[in-house]
mmCIF file of C-alpha atoms and ligand atoms in Angstrom:
data_model
loop_
_atom_site.group_PDB
_atom_site.id
_atom_site.type_symbol
_atom_site.label_atom_id
_atom_site.label_comp_id
_atom_site.label_asym_id
_atom_site.label_seq_id
_atom_site.Cartn_x
_atom_site.Cartn_y
_atom_site.Cartn_z
ATOM 1 C CA MET L 1 -18.691 -114.106 102.978
ATOM 2 C CA GLY L 2 -16.965 -114.382 106.360
ATOM 3 C CA ASN L 3 -16.695 -111.578 108.878
ATOM 4 C CA GLN L 4 -15.303 -109.024 106.491
ATOM 5 C CA SER L 5 -17.305 -106.108 105.178
ATOM 6 C CA ILE L 6 -18.336 -106.137 101.541
ATOM 7 C CA VAL L 7 -17.106 -103.358 99.304
ATOM 8 C CA ILE L 8 -19.202 -101.968 96.452
ATOM 9 C CA GLY L 9 -17.397 -99.699 93.988
ATOM 10 C CA ILE L 10 -19.602 -97.181 92.162
ATOM 11 C CA THR L 11 -18.062 -95.158 89.338
ATOM 12 C CA GLY L 12 -19.025 -93.160 86.244
ATOM 13 C CA GLY L 13 -18.137 -89.806 84.706
ATOM 14 C CA THR L 14 -18.741 -86.466 86.329
ATOM 15 C CA GLY L 15 -22.472 -85.757 86.671
ATOM 16 C CA SER L 16 -23.386 -89.348 85.819
ATOM 17 C CA GLY L 17 -25.418 -89.765 88.999
ATOM 18 C CA LYS L 18 -23.116 -92.043 90.965
ATOM 19 C CA THR L 19 -23.792 -90.042 94.121
ATOM 20 C CA SER L 20 -27.569 -90.511 93.638
ATOM 21 C CA VAL L 21 -27.176 -94.259 93.112
ATOM 22 C CA SER L 22 -24.957 -94.519 96.204
ATOM 23 C CA ARG L 23 -27.326 -92.392 98.314
ATOM 24 C CA SER L 24 -30.367 -94.431 97.235
ATOM 25 C CA ILE L 25 -28.699 -97.551 98.584
ATOM 26 C CA ILE L 26 -27.551 -95.845 101.787
ATOM 27 C CA GLU L 27 -31.038 -94.420 102.405
ATOM 28 C CA TYR L 28 -32.772 -97.706 101.651
ATOM 29 C CA PHE L 29 -30.656 -99.421 104.311
ATOM 30 C CA SER L 30 -30.781 -96.563 106.793
ATOM 31 C CA GLY L 31 -30.308 -97.945 110.302
ATOM 32 C CA LYS L 32 -28.244 -100.859 108.944
ATOM 33 C CA SER L 33 -24.473 -101.184 109.055
ATOM 34 C CA ILE L 34 -23.559 -99.338 105.839
ATOM 35 C CA LEU L 35 -21.331 -96.411 104.912
ATOM 36 C CA MET L 36 -20.179 -94.469 101.877
ATOM 37 C CA ILE L 37 -16.647 -93.262 101.291
ATOM 38 C CA GLU L 38 -16.049 -90.784 98.457
ATOM 39 C CA GLN L 39 -12.865 -90.832 96.403
ATOM 40 C CA ASP L 40 -13.103 -87.004 96.251
ATOM 41 C CA ALA L 41 -12.186 -86.904 99.939
ATOM 42 C CA TYR L 42 -8.827 -88.376 98.913
ATOM 43 C CA TYR L 43 -7.722 -85.654 96.520
ATOM 44 C CA LYS L 44 -4.100 -84.874 97.412
ATOM 45 C CA ASP L 45 -3.399 -82.157 99.915
ATOM 46 C CA GLN L 46 -2.528 -79.013 97.942
ATOM 47 C CA SER L 47 -2.230 -76.537 100.791
ATOM 48 C CA HIS L 48 1.445 -75.894 99.944
ATOM 49 C CA LEU L 49 0.483 -74.599 96.469
ATOM 50 C CA SER L 50 -0.810 -71.130 95.550
ATOM 51 C CA PHE L 51 -4.513 -70.755 94.692
ATOM 52 C CA GLU L 52 -3.513 -70.192 91.048
ATOM 53 C CA GLU L 53 -1.536 -73.457 90.991
ATOM 54 C CA ARG L 54 -4.409 -75.332 92.628
ATOM 55 C CA LEU L 55 -6.785 -73.888 90.036
ATOM 56 C CA ASN L 56 -4.602 -75.268 87.262
ATOM 57 C CA THR L 57 -4.346 -78.789 88.677
ATOM 58 C CA ASN L 58 -5.765 -81.649 86.616
ATOM 59 C CA TYR L 59 -8.377 -83.133 88.973
ATOM 60 C CA ASP L 60 -9.459 -85.803 86.530
ATOM 61 C CA HIS L 61 -6.137 -87.639 86.321
ATOM 62 C CA PRO L 62 -5.353 -90.624 88.580
ATOM 63 C CA PHE L 63 -2.314 -88.718 89.926
ATOM 64 C CA ALA L 64 -4.633 -86.157 91.564
ATOM 65 C CA PHE L 65 -5.630 -88.676 94.223
ATOM 66 C CA ASP L 66 -3.826 -89.987 97.290
ATOM 67 C CA THR L 67 -4.691 -93.547 96.277
ATOM 68 C CA ASP L 68 -2.317 -95.169 98.783
ATOM 69 C CA ARG L 69 -4.206 -93.555 101.660
ATOM 70 C CA PHE L 70 -7.553 -94.392 100.057
ATOM 71 C CA ILE L 71 -6.582 -98.078 99.785
ATOM 72 C CA LYS L 72 -5.190 -98.122 103.321
ATOM 73 C CA ASP L 73 -8.438 -96.666 104.698
ATOM 74 C CA ILE L 74 -10.681 -99.062 102.748
ATOM 75 C CA LYS L 75 -8.612 -102.020 103.953
ATOM 76 C CA ALA L 76 -8.844 -100.762 107.537
ATOM 77 C CA LEU L 77 -12.633 -100.370 107.288
ATOM 78 C CA GLN L 78 -12.905 -103.787 105.657
ATOM 79 C CA SER L 79 -11.184 -105.393 108.599
ATOM 80 C CA GLY L 80 -13.316 -103.601 111.162
ATOM 81 C CA GLU L 81 -11.100 -100.657 112.094
ATOM 82 C CA ALA L 82 -12.168 -96.996 112.259
ATOM 83 C CA ILE L 83 -10.479 -94.361 110.069
ATOM 84 C CA LYS L 84 -9.923 -90.618 110.020
ATOM 85 C CA LYS L 85 -11.521 -89.663 106.720
ATOM 86 C CA PRO L 86 -10.060 -86.543 105.071
ATOM 87 C CA VAL L 87 -12.400 -83.718 104.063
ATOM 88 C CA TYR L 88 -12.085 -81.951 100.709
ATOM 89 C CA ASP L 89 -12.810 -78.270 100.148
ATOM 90 C CA TYR L 90 -13.939 -77.650 96.537
ATOM 91 C CA ALA L 91 -14.044 -73.873 96.793
ATOM 92 C CA ASN L 92 -10.389 -73.730 97.871
ATOM 93 C CA HIS L 93 -9.235 -76.745 95.828
ATOM 94 C CA THR L 94 -7.505 -78.480 98.684
ATOM 95 C CA ARG L 95 -7.923 -80.790 101.624
ATOM 96 C CA SER L 96 -9.281 -79.039 104.684
ATOM 97 C CA ALA L 97 -7.591 -79.326 108.075
ATOM 98 C CA GLU L 98 -10.373 -81.380 109.671
ATOM 99 C CA THR L 99 -10.962 -85.138 109.406
ATOM 100 C CA ILE L 100 -14.082 -87.199 110.126
ATOM 101 C CA HIS L 101 -14.001 -90.181 112.444
ATOM 102 C CA GLN L 102 -15.559 -93.077 110.542
ATOM 103 C CA GLU L 103 -16.365 -96.389 112.195
ATOM 104 C CA SER L 104 -16.300 -99.520 110.078
ATOM 105 C CA GLN L 105 -19.608 -100.987 108.803
ATOM 106 C CA ASP L 106 -20.658 -104.252 107.147
ATOM 107 C CA VAL L 107 -21.265 -102.678 103.738
ATOM 108 C CA ILE L 108 -18.836 -100.116 102.346
ATOM 109 C CA ILE L 109 -19.779 -98.120 99.251
ATOM 110 C CA VAL L 110 -16.748 -96.615 97.523
ATOM 111 C CA GLU L 111 -17.781 -93.879 95.082
ATOM 112 C CA GLY L 112 -15.797 -91.753 92.632
ATOM 113 C CA ILE L 113 -14.722 -91.062 89.036
ATOM 114 C CA LEU L 114 -11.651 -93.286 89.140
ATOM 115 C CA VAL L 115 -12.423 -96.011 91.680
ATOM 116 C CA LEU L 116 -12.140 -98.710 89.012
ATOM 117 C CA ALA L 117 -8.982 -97.274 87.436
ATOM 118 C CA ASP L 118 -6.522 -98.810 89.912
ATOM 119 C CA GLU L 119 -6.171 -102.578 90.022
ATOM 120 C CA ARG L 120 -5.459 -102.515 93.768
ATOM 121 C CA LEU L 121 -8.797 -100.778 94.339
ATOM 122 C CA ARG L 122 -10.666 -103.150 92.053
ATOM 123 C CA ASP L 123 -9.206 -106.096 93.932
ATOM 124 C CA LEU L 124 -10.810 -104.844 97.163
ATOM 125 C CA MET L 125 -14.299 -104.750 95.636
ATOM 126 C CA ASP L 126 -16.982 -107.434 95.752
ATOM 127 C CA ILE L 127 -19.305 -105.614 93.345
ATOM 128 C CA LYS L 128 -18.224 -103.081 90.695
ATOM 129 C CA VAL L 129 -20.779 -100.693 89.197
ATOM 130 C CA TYR L 130 -20.417 -98.192 86.333
ATOM 131 C CA VAL L 131 -23.094 -95.510 86.017
ATOM 132 C CA ASP L 132 -23.373 -94.725 82.320
ATOM 133 C CA THR L 133 -25.060 -91.449 81.439
ATOM 134 C CA ASP L 134 -24.951 -89.468 78.173
ATOM 135 C CA ASP L 135 -22.302 -86.739 77.960
ATOM 136 C CA ASP L 136 -24.794 -83.915 77.348
ATOM 137 C CA ILE L 137 -26.789 -84.794 80.464
ATOM 138 C CA ARG L 138 -23.578 -85.023 82.512
ATOM 139 C CA ILE L 139 -22.260 -81.608 81.461
ATOM 140 C CA ILE L 140 -25.616 -79.939 82.140
ATOM 141 C CA ARG L 141 -25.749 -81.480 85.625
ATOM 142 C CA ARG L 142 -22.142 -80.568 86.325
ATOM 143 C CA MET L 143 -22.655 -76.976 85.243
ATOM 144 C CA LEU L 144 -25.664 -76.495 87.515
ATOM 145 C CA ARG L 145 -23.926 -78.192 90.456
ATOM 146 C CA ASP L 146 -20.548 -76.478 90.136
ATOM 147 C CA ILE L 147 -22.123 -73.021 89.943
ATOM 148 C CA LYS L 148 -24.520 -73.690 92.826
ATOM 149 C CA GLU L 149 -22.375 -75.770 95.169
ATOM 150 C CA ARG L 150 -18.715 -75.450 94.214
ATOM 151 C CA GLY L 151 -18.366 -71.699 93.712
ATOM 152 C CA ARG L 152 -17.665 -71.756 89.956
ATOM 153 C CA THR L 153 -18.658 -69.529 87.004
ATOM 154 C CA ILE L 154 -20.276 -70.828 83.817
ATOM 155 C CA GLU L 155 -17.154 -69.828 81.840
ATOM 156 C CA SER L 156 -14.820 -71.719 84.180
ATOM 157 C CA VAL L 157 -16.977 -74.874 84.022
ATOM 158 C CA ILE L 158 -17.000 -74.828 80.199
ATOM 159 C CA GLU L 159 -13.245 -74.150 79.990
ATOM 160 C CA GLN L 160 -12.388 -76.933 82.480
ATOM 161 C CA TYR L 161 -14.791 -79.376 80.844
ATOM 162 C CA THR L 162 -13.495 -78.941 77.303
ATOM 163 C CA THR L 163 -9.775 -78.772 78.097
ATOM 164 C CA VAL L 164 -9.478 -81.295 80.946
ATOM 165 C CA VAL L 165 -12.613 -83.134 82.090
ATOM 166 C CA LYS L 166 -13.722 -84.471 78.704
ATOM 167 C CA PRO L 167 -10.300 -85.705 77.464
ATOM 168 C CA MET L 168 -9.527 -87.288 80.849
ATOM 169 C CA HIS L 169 -12.956 -88.950 80.880
ATOM 170 C CA ASN L 170 -12.242 -90.524 77.502
ATOM 171 C CA GLN L 171 -8.715 -91.561 78.475
ATOM 172 C CA PHE L 172 -9.181 -92.805 82.043
ATOM 173 C CA ILE L 173 -12.802 -93.116 83.167
ATOM 174 C CA GLU L 174 -14.763 -94.522 80.222
ATOM 175 C CA PRO L 175 -12.246 -97.378 79.694
ATOM 176 C CA THR L 176 -12.947 -98.634 83.243
ATOM 177 C CA LYS L 177 -16.460 -99.646 82.152
ATOM 178 C CA LYS L 178 -14.997 -102.968 81.070
ATOM 179 C CA TYR L 179 -14.187 -103.826 84.683
ATOM 180 C CA ALA L 180 -17.776 -103.308 85.887
ATOM 181 C CA ASP L 181 -20.000 -106.227 86.907
ATOM 182 C CA VAL L 182 -23.031 -104.013 86.381
ATOM 183 C CA ILE L 183 -23.512 -101.041 84.037
ATOM 184 C CA ILE L 184 -26.392 -98.755 84.993
ATOM 185 C CA PRO L 185 -27.753 -96.516 82.254
ATOM 186 C CA GLU L 186 -29.135 -93.172 83.479
ATOM 187 C CA GLY L 187 -27.919 -93.498 87.030
ATOM 188 C CA GLY L 188 -30.230 -92.329 89.776
ATOM 189 C CA GLU L 189 -33.300 -92.533 87.504
ATOM 190 C CA ASN L 190 -32.848 -96.261 86.883
ATOM 191 C CA LYS L 191 -35.101 -97.673 89.590
ATOM 192 C CA VAL L 192 -34.889 -101.257 88.309
ATOM 193 C CA ALA L 193 -31.085 -101.349 88.457
ATOM 194 C CA ILE L 194 -31.049 -99.719 91.898
ATOM 195 C CA ASP L 195 -33.610 -102.254 93.075
ATOM 196 C CA LEU L 196 -31.379 -105.120 91.861
ATOM 197 C CA LEU L 197 -28.417 -103.712 93.758
ATOM 198 C CA GLN L 198 -30.542 -103.310 96.894
ATOM 199 C CA THR L 199 -31.644 -106.941 96.609
ATOM 200 C CA LYS L 200 -28.025 -108.064 96.405
ATOM 201 C CA VAL L 201 -27.129 -106.033 99.494
ATOM 202 C CA SER L 202 -30.249 -107.335 101.324
ATOM 203 C CA HIS L 203 -29.050 -110.899 100.751
ATOM 204 C CA PHE L 204 -25.691 -109.999 102.221
ATOM 205 C CA PHE L 205 -27.337 -108.548 105.349
ATOM 206 C CA GLN L 206 -29.616 -111.613 105.661
ATOM 207 C CA ASN L 207 -26.608 -113.973 105.479
ATOM 208 C CA LYS L 208 -24.766 -111.872 108.015
ATOM 209 C CA GLU L 209 -27.710 -111.756 110.433
ATOM 210 C CA GLY L 210 -28.932 -115.297 109.899
HETATM 211 N N1 CTP D 1 -13.003 -81.222 90.671
HETATM 212 C C1 CTP D 1 -12.937 -79.858 90.500
HETATM 213 N N2 CTP D 1 -12.165 -79.105 91.336
HETATM 214 C C2 CTP D 1 -11.469 -79.686 92.322
HETATM 215 C C3 CTP D 1 -11.516 -81.078 92.521
HETATM 216 C C4 CTP D 1 -12.311 -81.822 91.670
HETATM 217 O O1 CTP D 1 -13.579 -79.316 89.599
HETATM 218 N N3 CTP D 1 -10.739 -78.907 93.107
HETATM 219 C C5 CTP D 1 -13.838 -82.017 89.761
HETATM 220 C C6 CTP D 1 -13.031 -82.887 88.828
HETATM 221 O O2 CTP D 1 -12.838 -82.180 87.631
HETATM 222 C C7 CTP D 1 -13.896 -84.145 88.641
HETATM 223 C C8 CTP D 1 -15.064 -83.933 89.598
HETATM 224 O O3 CTP D 1 -14.655 -82.894 90.480
HETATM 225 O O4 CTP D 1 -14.364 -84.259 87.315
HETATM 226 C C9 CTP D 1 -15.395 -85.193 90.419
HETATM 227 O O5 CTP D 1 -16.620 -85.057 91.053
HETATM 228 P P1 CTP D 1 -17.985 -85.587 90.327
HETATM 229 O O6 CTP D 1 -17.746 -86.940 89.831
HETATM 230 O O7 CTP D 1 -18.404 -84.581 89.329
HETATM 231 O O8 CTP D 1 -19.033 -85.534 91.509
HETATM 232 P P2 CTP D 1 -19.885 -86.661 92.229
HETATM 233 O O9 CTP D 1 -20.942 -85.938 93.016
HETATM 234 O O10 CTP D 1 -18.964 -87.549 92.989
HETATM 235 O O11 CTP D 1 -20.527 -87.525 91.071
HETATM 236 P P3 CTP D 1 -21.942 -87.544 90.353
HETATM 237 O O12 CTP D 1 -22.102 -86.198 89.733
HETATM 238 O O13 CTP D 1 -21.824 -88.650 89.351
HETATM 239 O O14 CTP D 1 -22.968 -87.829 91.388
#
């Protein structure tokens, strides 16, 4: 595979478990040259908007992301350069002022709801994964997480899910399943599928080292 890094795209709806799948791989290869880059970090900067306007933004539409910067950063990492990764602040609905210095690694995991929605992103990927989890499980997980970690109320989660998240999922996220090389039912719980992905990545490291 040459000297370039390999890029693994991991997508799926909100609460599908794509973060768990990505973390399982990262943890399995801890100490190896591997990194994860979240599409969420590339939500557009909204600091010029009022809090009310930011609250009303559709965060499940491809337009919500600064995809040009995301692509630029993945390409830089792929060719061995470091990047300044943006940091997203969920409680304030905007990009925070800080950035994180990220060195390139041999394996790059790209994770997010719409990473397979843009052809330019898909073209950068060596392996494309869709984590496929039932809608009821996803909404329950999202509700618990958003209340605990993202400063939301139960009412706001239900309102956002029914008016925005669900229709956008059906329109933009679910249709990207057809681009996946691998579809993983029940995300982080699917040990067999995670094991297969780890084997694939192990082979890549062996080729690189040997
Ligand atoms: N989102 C939000 N408010 C923002 C920005 C994003 O509520 N200011 C929501 C979007 O509605 C989108 C979700 O964040 O649906 C994307 O994150 P999600 O996929 O739920 O989280 P991950 O941890 O990446 O994924 P998973 O639950 O599958 O592990």
